[in-house]
PDB file of C-alpha atoms in Angstrom:
ATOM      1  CA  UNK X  20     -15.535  -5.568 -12.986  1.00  0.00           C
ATOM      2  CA  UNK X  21     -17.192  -7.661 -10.311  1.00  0.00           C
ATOM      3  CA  UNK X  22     -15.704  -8.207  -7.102  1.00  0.00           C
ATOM      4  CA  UNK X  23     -15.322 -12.033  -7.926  1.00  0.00           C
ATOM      5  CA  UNK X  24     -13.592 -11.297 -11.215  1.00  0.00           C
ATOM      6  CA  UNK X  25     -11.043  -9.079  -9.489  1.00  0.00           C
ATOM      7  CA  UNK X  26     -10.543 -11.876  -6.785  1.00  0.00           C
ATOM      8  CA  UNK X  27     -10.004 -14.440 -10.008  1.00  0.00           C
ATOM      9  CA  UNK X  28      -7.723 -12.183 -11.684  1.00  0.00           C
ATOM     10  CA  UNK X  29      -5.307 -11.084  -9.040  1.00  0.00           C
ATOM     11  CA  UNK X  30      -5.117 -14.858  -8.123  1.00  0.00           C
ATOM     12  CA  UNK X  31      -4.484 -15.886 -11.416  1.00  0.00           C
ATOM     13  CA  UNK X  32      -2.090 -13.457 -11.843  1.00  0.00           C
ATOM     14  CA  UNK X  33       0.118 -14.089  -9.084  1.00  0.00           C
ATOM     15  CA  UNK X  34       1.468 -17.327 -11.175  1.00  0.00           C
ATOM     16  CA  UNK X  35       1.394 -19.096  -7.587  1.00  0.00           C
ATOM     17  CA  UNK X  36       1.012 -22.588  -7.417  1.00  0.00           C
ATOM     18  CA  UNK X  37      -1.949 -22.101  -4.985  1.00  0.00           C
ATOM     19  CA  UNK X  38      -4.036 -21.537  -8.085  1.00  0.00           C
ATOM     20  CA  UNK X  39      -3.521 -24.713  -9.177  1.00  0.00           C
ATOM     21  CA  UNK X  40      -4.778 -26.715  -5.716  1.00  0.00           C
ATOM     22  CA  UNK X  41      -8.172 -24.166  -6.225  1.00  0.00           C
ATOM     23  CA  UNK X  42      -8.723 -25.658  -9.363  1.00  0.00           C
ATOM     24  CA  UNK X  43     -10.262 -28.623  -8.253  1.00  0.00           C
ATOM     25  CA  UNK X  44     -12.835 -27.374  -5.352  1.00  0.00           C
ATOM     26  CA  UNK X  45     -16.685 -27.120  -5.901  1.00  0.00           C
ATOM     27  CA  UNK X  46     -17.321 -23.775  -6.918  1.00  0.00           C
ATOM     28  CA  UNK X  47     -18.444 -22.005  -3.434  1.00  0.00           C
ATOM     29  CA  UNK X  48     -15.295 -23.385  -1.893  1.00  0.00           C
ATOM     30  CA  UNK X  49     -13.196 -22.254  -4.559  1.00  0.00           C
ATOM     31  CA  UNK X  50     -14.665 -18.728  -4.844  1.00  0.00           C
ATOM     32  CA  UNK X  51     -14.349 -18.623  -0.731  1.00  0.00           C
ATOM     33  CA  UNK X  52     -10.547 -19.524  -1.416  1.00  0.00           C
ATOM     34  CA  UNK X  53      -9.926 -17.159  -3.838  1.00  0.00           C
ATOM     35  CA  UNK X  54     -11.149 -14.435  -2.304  1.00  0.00           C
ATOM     36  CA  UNK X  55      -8.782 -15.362   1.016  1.00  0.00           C
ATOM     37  CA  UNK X  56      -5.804 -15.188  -1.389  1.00  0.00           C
ATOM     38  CA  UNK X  57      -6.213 -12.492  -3.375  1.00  0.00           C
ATOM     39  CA  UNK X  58      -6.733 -10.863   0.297  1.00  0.00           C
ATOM     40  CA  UNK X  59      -3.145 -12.291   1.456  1.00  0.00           C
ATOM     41  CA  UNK X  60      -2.283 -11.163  -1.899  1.00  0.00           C
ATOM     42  CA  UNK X  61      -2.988  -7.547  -1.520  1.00  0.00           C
ATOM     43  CA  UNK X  62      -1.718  -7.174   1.754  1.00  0.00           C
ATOM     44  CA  UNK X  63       1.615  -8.800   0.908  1.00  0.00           C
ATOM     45  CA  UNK X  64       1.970  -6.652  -2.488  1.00  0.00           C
ATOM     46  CA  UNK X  65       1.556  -3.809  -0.565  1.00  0.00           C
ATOM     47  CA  UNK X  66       5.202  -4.591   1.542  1.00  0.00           C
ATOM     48  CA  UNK X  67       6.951  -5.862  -1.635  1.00  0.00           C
ATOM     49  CA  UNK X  68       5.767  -3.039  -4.041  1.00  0.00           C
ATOM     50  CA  UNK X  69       5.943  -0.120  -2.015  1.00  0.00           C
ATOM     51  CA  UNK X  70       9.357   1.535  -1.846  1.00  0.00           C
ATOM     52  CA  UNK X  71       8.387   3.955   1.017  1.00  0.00           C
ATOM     53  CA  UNK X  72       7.922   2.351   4.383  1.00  0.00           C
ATOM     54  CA  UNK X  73       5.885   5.018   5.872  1.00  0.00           C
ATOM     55  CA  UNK X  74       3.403   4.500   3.057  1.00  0.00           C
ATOM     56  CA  UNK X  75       3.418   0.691   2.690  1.00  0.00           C
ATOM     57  CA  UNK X  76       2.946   1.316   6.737  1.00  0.00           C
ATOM     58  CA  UNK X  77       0.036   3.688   6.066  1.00  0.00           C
ATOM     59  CA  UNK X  78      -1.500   1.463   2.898  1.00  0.00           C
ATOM     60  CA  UNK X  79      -1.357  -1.414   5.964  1.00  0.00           C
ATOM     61  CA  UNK X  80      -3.437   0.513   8.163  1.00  0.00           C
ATOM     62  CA  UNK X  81      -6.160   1.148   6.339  1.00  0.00           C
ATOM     63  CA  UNK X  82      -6.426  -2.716   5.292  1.00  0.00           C
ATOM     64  CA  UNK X  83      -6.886  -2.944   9.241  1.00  0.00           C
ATOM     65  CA  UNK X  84      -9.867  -0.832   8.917  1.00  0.00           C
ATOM     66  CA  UNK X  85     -11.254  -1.847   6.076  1.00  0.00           C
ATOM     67  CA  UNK X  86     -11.067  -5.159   7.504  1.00  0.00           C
ATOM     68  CA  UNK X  87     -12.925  -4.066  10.710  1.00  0.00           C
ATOM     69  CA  UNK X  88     -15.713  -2.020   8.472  1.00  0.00           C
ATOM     70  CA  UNK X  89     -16.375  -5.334   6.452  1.00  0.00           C
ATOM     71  CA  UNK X  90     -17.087  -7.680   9.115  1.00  0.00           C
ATOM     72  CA  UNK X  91     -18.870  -4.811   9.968  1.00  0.00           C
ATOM     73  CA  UNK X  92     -20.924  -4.922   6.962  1.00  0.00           C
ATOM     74  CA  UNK X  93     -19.548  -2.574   5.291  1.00  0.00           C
ATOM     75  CA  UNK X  94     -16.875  -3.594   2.755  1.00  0.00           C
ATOM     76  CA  UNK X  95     -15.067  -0.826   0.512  1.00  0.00           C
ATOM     77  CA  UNK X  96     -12.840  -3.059  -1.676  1.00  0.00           C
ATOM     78  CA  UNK X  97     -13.546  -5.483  -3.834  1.00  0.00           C
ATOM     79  CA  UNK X  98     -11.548  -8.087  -2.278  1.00  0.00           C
ATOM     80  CA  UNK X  99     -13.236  -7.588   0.978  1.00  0.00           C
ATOM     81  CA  UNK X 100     -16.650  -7.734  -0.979  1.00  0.00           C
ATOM     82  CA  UNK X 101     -15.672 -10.924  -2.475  1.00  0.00           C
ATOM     83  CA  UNK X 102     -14.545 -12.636   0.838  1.00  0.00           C
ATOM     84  CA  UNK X 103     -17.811 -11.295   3.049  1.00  0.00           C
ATOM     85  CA  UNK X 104     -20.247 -13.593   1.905  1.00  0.00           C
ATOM     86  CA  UNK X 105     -18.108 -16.551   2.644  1.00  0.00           C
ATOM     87  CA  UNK X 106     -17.046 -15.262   6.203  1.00  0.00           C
ATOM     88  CA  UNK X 107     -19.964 -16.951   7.837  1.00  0.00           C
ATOM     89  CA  UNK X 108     -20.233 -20.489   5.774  1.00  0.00           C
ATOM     90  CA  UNK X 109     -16.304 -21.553   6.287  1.00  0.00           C
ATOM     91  CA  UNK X 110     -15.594 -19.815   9.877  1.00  0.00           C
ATOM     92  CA  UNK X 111     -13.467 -16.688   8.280  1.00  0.00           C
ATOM     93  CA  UNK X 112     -12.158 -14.585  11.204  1.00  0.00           C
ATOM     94  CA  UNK X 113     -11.747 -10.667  11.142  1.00  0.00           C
ATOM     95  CA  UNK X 114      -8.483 -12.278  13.976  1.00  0.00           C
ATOM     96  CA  UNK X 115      -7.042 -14.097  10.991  1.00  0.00           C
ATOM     97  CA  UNK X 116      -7.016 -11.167   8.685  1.00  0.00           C
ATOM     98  CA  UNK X 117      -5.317  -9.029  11.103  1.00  0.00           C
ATOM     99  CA  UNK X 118      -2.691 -11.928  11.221  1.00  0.00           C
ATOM    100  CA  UNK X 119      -1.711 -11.792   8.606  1.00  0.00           C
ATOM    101  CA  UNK X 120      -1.789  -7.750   8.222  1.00  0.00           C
ATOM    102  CA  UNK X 121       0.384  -8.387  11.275  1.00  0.00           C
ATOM    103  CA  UNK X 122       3.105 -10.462   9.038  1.00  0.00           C
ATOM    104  CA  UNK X 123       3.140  -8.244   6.550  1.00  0.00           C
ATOM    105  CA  UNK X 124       3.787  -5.285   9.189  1.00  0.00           C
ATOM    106  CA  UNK X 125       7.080  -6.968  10.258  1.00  0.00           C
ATOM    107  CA  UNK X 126       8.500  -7.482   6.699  1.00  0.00           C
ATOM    108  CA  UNK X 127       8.536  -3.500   7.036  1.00  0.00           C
ATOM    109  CA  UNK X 128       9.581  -3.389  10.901  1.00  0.00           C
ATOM    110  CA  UNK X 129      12.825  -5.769  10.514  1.00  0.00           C
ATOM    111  CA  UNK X 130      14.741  -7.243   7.970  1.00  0.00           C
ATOM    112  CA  UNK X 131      17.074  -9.834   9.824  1.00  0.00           C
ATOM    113  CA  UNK X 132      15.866 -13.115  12.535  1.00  0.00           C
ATOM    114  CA  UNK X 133      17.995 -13.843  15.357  1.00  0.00           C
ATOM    115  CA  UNK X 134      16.867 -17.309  15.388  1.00  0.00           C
ATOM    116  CA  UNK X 135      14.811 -19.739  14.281  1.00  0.00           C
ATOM    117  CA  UNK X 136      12.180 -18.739  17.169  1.00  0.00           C
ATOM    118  CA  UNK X 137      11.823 -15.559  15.871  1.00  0.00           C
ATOM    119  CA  UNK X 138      10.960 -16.379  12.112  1.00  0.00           C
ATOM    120  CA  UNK X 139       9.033 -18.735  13.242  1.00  0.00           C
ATOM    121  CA  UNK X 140       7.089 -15.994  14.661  1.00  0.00           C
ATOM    122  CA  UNK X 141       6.771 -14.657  11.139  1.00  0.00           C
ATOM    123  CA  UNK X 142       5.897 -17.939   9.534  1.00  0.00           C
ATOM    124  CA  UNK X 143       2.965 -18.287  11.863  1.00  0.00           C
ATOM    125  CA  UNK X 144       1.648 -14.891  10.691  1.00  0.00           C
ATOM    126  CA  UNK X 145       2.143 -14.697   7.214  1.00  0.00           C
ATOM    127  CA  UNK X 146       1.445 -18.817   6.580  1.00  0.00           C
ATOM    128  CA  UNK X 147       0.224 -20.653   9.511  1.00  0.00           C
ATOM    129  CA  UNK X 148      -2.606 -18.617   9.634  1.00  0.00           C
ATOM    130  CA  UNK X 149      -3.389 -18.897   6.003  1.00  0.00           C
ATOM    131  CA  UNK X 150      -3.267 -22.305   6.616  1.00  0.00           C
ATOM    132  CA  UNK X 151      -5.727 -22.560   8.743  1.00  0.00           C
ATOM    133  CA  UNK X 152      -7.779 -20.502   7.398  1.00  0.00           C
ATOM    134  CA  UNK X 153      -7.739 -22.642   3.822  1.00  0.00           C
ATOM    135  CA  UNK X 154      -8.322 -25.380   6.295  1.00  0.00           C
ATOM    136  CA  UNK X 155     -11.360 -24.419   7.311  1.00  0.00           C
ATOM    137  CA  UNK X 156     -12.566 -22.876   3.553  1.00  0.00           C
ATOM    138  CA  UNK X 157     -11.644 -26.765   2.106  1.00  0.00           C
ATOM    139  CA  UNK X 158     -13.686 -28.203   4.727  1.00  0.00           C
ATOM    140  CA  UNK X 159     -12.481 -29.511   7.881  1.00  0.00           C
ATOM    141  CA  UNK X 160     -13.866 -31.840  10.406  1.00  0.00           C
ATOM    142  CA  UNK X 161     -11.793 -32.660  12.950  1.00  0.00           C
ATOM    143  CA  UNK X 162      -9.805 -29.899  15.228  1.00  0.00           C
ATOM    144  CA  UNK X 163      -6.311 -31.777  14.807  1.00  0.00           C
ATOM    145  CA  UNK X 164      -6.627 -30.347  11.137  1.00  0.00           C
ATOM    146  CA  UNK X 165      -5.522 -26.750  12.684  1.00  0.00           C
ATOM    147  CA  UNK X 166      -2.102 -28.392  13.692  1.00  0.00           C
ATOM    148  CA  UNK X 167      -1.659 -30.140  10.378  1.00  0.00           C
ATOM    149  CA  UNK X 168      -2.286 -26.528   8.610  1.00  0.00           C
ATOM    150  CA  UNK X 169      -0.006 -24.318  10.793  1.00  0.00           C
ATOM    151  CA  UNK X 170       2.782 -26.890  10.620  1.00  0.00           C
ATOM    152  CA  UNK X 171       2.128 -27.384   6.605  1.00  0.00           C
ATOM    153  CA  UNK X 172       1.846 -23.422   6.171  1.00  0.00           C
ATOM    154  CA  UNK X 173       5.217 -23.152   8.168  1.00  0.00           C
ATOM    155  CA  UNK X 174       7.103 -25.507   5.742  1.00  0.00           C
ATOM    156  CA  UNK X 175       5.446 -23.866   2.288  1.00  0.00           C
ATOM    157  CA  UNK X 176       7.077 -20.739   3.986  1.00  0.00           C
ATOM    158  CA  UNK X 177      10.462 -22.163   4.487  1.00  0.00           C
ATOM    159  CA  UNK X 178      10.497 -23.619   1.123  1.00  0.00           C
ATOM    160  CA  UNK X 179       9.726 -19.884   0.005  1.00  0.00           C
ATOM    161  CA  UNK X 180      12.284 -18.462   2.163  1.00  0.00           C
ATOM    162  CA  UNK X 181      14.962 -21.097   0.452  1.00  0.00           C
ATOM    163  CA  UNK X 182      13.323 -20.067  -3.077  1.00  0.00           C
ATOM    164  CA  UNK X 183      13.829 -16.106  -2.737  1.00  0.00           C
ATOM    165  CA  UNK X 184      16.809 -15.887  -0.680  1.00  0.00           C
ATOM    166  CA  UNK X 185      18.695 -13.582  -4.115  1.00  0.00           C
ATOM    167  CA  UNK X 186      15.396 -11.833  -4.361  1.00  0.00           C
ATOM    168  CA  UNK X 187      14.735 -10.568  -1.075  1.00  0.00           C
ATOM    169  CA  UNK X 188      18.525  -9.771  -0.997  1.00  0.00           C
ATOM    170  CA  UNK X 189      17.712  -7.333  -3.130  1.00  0.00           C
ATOM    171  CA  UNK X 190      15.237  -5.956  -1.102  1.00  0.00           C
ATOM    172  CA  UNK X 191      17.681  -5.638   1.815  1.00  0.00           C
ATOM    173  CA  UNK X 192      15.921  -8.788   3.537  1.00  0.00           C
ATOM    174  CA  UNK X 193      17.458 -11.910   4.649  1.00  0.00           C
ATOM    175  CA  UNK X 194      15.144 -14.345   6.321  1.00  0.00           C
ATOM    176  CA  UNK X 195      17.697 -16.995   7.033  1.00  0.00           C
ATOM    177  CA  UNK X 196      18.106 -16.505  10.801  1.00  0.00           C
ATOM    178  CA  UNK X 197      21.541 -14.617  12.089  1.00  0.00           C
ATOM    179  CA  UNK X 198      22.867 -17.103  14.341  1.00  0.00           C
ATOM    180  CA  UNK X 199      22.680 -19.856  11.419  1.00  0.00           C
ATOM    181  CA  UNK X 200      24.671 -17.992   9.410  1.00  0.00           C
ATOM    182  CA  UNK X 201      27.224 -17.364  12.233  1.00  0.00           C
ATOM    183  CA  UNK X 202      26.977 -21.569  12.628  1.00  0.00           C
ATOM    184  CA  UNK X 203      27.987 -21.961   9.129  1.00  0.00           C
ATOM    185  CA  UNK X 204      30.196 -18.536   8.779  1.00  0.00           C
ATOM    186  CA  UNK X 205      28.375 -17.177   5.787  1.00  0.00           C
ATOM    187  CA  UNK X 206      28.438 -13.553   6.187  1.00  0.00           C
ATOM    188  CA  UNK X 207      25.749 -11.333   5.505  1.00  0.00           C
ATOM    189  CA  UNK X 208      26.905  -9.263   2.834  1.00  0.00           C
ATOM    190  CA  UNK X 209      27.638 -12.085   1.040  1.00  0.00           C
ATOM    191  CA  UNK X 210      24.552 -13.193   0.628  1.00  0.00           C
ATOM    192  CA  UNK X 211      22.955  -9.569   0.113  1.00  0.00           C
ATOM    193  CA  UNK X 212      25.557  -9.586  -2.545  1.00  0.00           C
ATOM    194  CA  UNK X 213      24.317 -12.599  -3.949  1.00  0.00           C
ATOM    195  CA  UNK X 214      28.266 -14.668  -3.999  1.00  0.00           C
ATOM    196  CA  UNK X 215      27.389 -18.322  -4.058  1.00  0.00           C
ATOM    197  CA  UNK X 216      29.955 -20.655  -1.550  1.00  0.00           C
ATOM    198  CA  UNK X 217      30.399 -24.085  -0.325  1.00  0.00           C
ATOM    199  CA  UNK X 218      29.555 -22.180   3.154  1.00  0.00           C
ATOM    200  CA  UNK X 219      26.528 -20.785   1.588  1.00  0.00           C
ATOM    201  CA  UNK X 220      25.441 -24.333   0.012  1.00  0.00           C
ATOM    202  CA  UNK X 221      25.756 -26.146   3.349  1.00  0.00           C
ATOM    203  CA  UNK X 222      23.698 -23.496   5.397  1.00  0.00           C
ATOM    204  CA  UNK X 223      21.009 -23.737   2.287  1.00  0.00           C
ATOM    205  CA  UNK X 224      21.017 -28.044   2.854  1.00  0.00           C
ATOM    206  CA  UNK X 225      19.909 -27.216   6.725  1.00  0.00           C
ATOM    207  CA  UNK X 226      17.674 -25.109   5.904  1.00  0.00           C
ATOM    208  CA  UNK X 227      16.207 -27.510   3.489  1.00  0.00           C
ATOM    209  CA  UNK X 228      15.945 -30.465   5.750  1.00  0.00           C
ATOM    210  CA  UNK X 229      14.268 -28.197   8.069  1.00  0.00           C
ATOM    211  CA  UNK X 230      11.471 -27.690   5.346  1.00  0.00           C
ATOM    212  CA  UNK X 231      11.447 -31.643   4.862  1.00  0.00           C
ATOM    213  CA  UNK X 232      10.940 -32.544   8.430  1.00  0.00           C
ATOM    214  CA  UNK X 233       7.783 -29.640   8.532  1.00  0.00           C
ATOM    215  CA  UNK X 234       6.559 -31.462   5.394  1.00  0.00           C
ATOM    216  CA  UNK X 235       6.619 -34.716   7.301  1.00  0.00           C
ATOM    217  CA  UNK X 236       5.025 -33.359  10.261  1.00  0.00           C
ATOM    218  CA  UNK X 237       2.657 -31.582   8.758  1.00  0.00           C
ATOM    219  CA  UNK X 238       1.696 -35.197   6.976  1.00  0.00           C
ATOM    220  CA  UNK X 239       1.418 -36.992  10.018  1.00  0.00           C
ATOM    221  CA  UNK X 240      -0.602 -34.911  11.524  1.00  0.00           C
ATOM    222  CA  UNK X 241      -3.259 -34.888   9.019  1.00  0.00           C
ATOM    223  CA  UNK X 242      -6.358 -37.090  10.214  1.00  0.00           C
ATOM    224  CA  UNK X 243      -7.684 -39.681   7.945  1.00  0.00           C
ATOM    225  CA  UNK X 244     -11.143 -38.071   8.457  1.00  0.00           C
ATOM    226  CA  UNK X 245     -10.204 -34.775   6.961  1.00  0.00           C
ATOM    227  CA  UNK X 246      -7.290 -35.918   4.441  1.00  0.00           C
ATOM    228  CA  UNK X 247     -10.192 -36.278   1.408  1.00  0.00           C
ATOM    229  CA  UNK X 248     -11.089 -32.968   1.873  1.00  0.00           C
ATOM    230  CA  UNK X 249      -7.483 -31.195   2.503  1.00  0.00           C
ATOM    231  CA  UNK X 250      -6.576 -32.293  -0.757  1.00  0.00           C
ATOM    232  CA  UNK X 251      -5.936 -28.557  -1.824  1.00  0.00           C
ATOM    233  CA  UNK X 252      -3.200 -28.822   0.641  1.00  0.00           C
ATOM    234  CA  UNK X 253      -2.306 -31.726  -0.246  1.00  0.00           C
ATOM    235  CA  UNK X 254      -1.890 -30.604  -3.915  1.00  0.00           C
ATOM    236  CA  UNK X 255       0.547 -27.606  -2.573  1.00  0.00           C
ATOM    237  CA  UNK X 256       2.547 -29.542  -0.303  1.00  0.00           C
ATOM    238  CA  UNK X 257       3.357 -31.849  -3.305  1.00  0.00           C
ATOM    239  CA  UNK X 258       4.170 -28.652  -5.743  1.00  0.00           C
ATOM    240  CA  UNK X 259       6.440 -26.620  -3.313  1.00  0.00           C
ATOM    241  CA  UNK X 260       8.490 -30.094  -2.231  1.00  0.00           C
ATOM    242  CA  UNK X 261       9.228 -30.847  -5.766  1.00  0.00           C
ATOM    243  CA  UNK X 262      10.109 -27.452  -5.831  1.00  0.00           C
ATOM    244  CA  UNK X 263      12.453 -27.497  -3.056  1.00  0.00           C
ATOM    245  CA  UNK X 264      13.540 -31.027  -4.437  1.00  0.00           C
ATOM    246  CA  UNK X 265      14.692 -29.194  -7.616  1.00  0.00           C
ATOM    247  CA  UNK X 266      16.490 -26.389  -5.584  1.00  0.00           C
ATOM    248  CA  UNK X 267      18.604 -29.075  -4.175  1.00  0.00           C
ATOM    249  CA  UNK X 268      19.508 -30.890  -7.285  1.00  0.00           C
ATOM    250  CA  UNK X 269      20.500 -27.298  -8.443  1.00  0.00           C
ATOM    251  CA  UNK X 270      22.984 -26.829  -5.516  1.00  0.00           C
ATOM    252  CA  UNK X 271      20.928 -24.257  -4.442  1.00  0.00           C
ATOM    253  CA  UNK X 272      21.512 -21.596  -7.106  1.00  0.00           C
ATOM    254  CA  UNK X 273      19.162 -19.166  -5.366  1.00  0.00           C
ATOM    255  CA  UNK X 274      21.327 -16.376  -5.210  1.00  0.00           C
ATOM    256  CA  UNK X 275      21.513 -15.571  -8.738  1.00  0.00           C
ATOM    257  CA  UNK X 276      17.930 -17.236 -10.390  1.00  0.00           C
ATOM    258  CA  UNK X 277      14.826 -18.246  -9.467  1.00  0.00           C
ATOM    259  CA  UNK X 278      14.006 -21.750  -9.611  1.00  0.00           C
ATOM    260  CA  UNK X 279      10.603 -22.694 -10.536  1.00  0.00           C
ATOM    261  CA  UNK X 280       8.057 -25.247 -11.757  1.00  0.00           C
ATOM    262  CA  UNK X 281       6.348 -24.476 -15.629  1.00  0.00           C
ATOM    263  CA  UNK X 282       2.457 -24.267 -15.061  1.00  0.00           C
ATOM    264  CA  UNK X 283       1.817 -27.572 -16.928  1.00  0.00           C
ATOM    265  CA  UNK X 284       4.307 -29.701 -14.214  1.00  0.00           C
ATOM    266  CA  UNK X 285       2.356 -27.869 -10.877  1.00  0.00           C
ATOM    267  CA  UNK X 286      -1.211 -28.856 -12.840  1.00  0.00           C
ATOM    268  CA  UNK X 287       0.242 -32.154 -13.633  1.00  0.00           C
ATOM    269  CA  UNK X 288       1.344 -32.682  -9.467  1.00  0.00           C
ATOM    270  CA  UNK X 289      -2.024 -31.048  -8.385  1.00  0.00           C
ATOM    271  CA  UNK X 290      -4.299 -33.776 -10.523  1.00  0.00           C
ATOM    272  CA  UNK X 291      -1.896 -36.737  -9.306  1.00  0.00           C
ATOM    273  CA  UNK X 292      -3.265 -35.435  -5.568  1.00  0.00           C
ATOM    274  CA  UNK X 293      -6.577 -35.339  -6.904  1.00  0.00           C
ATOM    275  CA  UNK X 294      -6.955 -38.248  -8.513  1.00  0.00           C
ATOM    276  CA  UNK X 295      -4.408 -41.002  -7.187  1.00  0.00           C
ATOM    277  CA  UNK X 296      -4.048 -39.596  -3.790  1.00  0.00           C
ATOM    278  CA  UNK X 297      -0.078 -39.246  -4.247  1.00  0.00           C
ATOM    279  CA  UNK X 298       2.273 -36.846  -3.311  1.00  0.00           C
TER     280      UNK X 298
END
């Protein structure tokens, strides 16, 4: 297997919705892009599959250095071999790689946020920098494009965080910051125990117009010079806000289930981007 076939495959197998906004780029874009996620991809499998800490903490080390040894010129995996030859063309940083090793590192260090501050922290790592690295890969122009991306990859994140709140209670992780849940009394073992409450519902509805007002942000902050070519974004911010859009029409059954969007609807969203310009 080539090292751009295992970059298409472990993208394509991630069912993410990010797969969708690729499939639209000219081709040396899109191979540049999927090589970036299926990097994020590894590097985040290795927290969530890993049972043992000290070994998801070990597997995370030696991504460091095997990101170090590639922009070295020396890639060892296949992901890294993909990504190289892109580095240069759309301004790929070895900094942004060990960002977002860094995110991944704190999913294993802590597993509550005192405030919004502090996931904010995390948000920045493990999407903000993605962000702006897709930024760059899709083809920006103008440096306000970095703001639009960070704020954008911040409220993909939220929307994930209101998506997998039952799953990463089973995990043992709640990302919903501590003193919100004191503000709206839902306890934390009720939530790593999955019991669904009016309490629980309310907190979920702040959280959500949290994710809105990102959304917004991140819109307005978009220059007209680079919104043609940010389309990929674009395409994702109009997939996860349906998304979230669902969650709430749901009353935020995210305890117990998993809401999500069938391939055909996010391909459907991602060519109404493409081709009418809507979100």
């Amino acid at each position: 297997m080539t090292p751009e076939q295992y970059v298409q495959d472990k993208a394509a197998a991630s069912g993410s919705s990010f797969y969708y906004a690729f499939l639209f780029l000219p081709k040396p874009r899109r191979a540049a892009i999927t090589a970036f996620y299926a990097f994020c991809r590894e590097v985040d499998d290795v927290v969530d599959e890993v049972s043992d800490p000290s070994v998801a903490a070990t597997k995370l080390a030696w991504w460091r250095k095997e990101v170090a040894q590639a922009f070295d010129g020396h890639p060892q995996h296949p992901v890294m071999q993909a990504l190289m030859p892109h580095a240069d063309a759309y301004g790929i940083e070895a900094r942004q790689l060990h960002e977002v090793i860094d995110g991944c590192q704190m999913d294993l260090d802590q597993t509550r946020y005192l405030d919004f501050a502090a996931l904010k922290r995390y948000c920045h790592l493990v999407a903000g920098v993605v962000g702006e690295g897709a930024a760059r890969i899709f083809g920006q122009t103008d440096a306000q494009t970095t703001a639009y991306a960070h704020k954008l990859g911040l409220a993909l994140q939220l929307t994930n965080i209101i998506r997998d709140v039952g799953e990463d209670a089973l995990r043992g992780r709640i990302y919903l910051p501590v003193n919100e849940l004191q503000q709206f009394d839902v306890k934390a073992h009720e939530v790593l125990n999955r019991l669904h409450s009016e309490r629980f519902v309310a907190l979920m509805k702040f959280q959500a117009e949290r994710a809105h007002a990102a959304y917004d942000e991140a819109l307005a902050l978009l220059p007209a010079a680079d919104r043609r070519a940010q389309k990929p974004g674009l395409m994702m911010a109009s997939i996860y806000r349906t998304l979230l859009r669902e969650i709430e029409r749901d009353d935020f059954r995210v305890l117990d289930q998993r809401v999500s969007l069938t391939p055909l609807r996010k391909l459907w969203l991602a060519w109404r981007v493409q081709a009418l310009g809507r979100l």
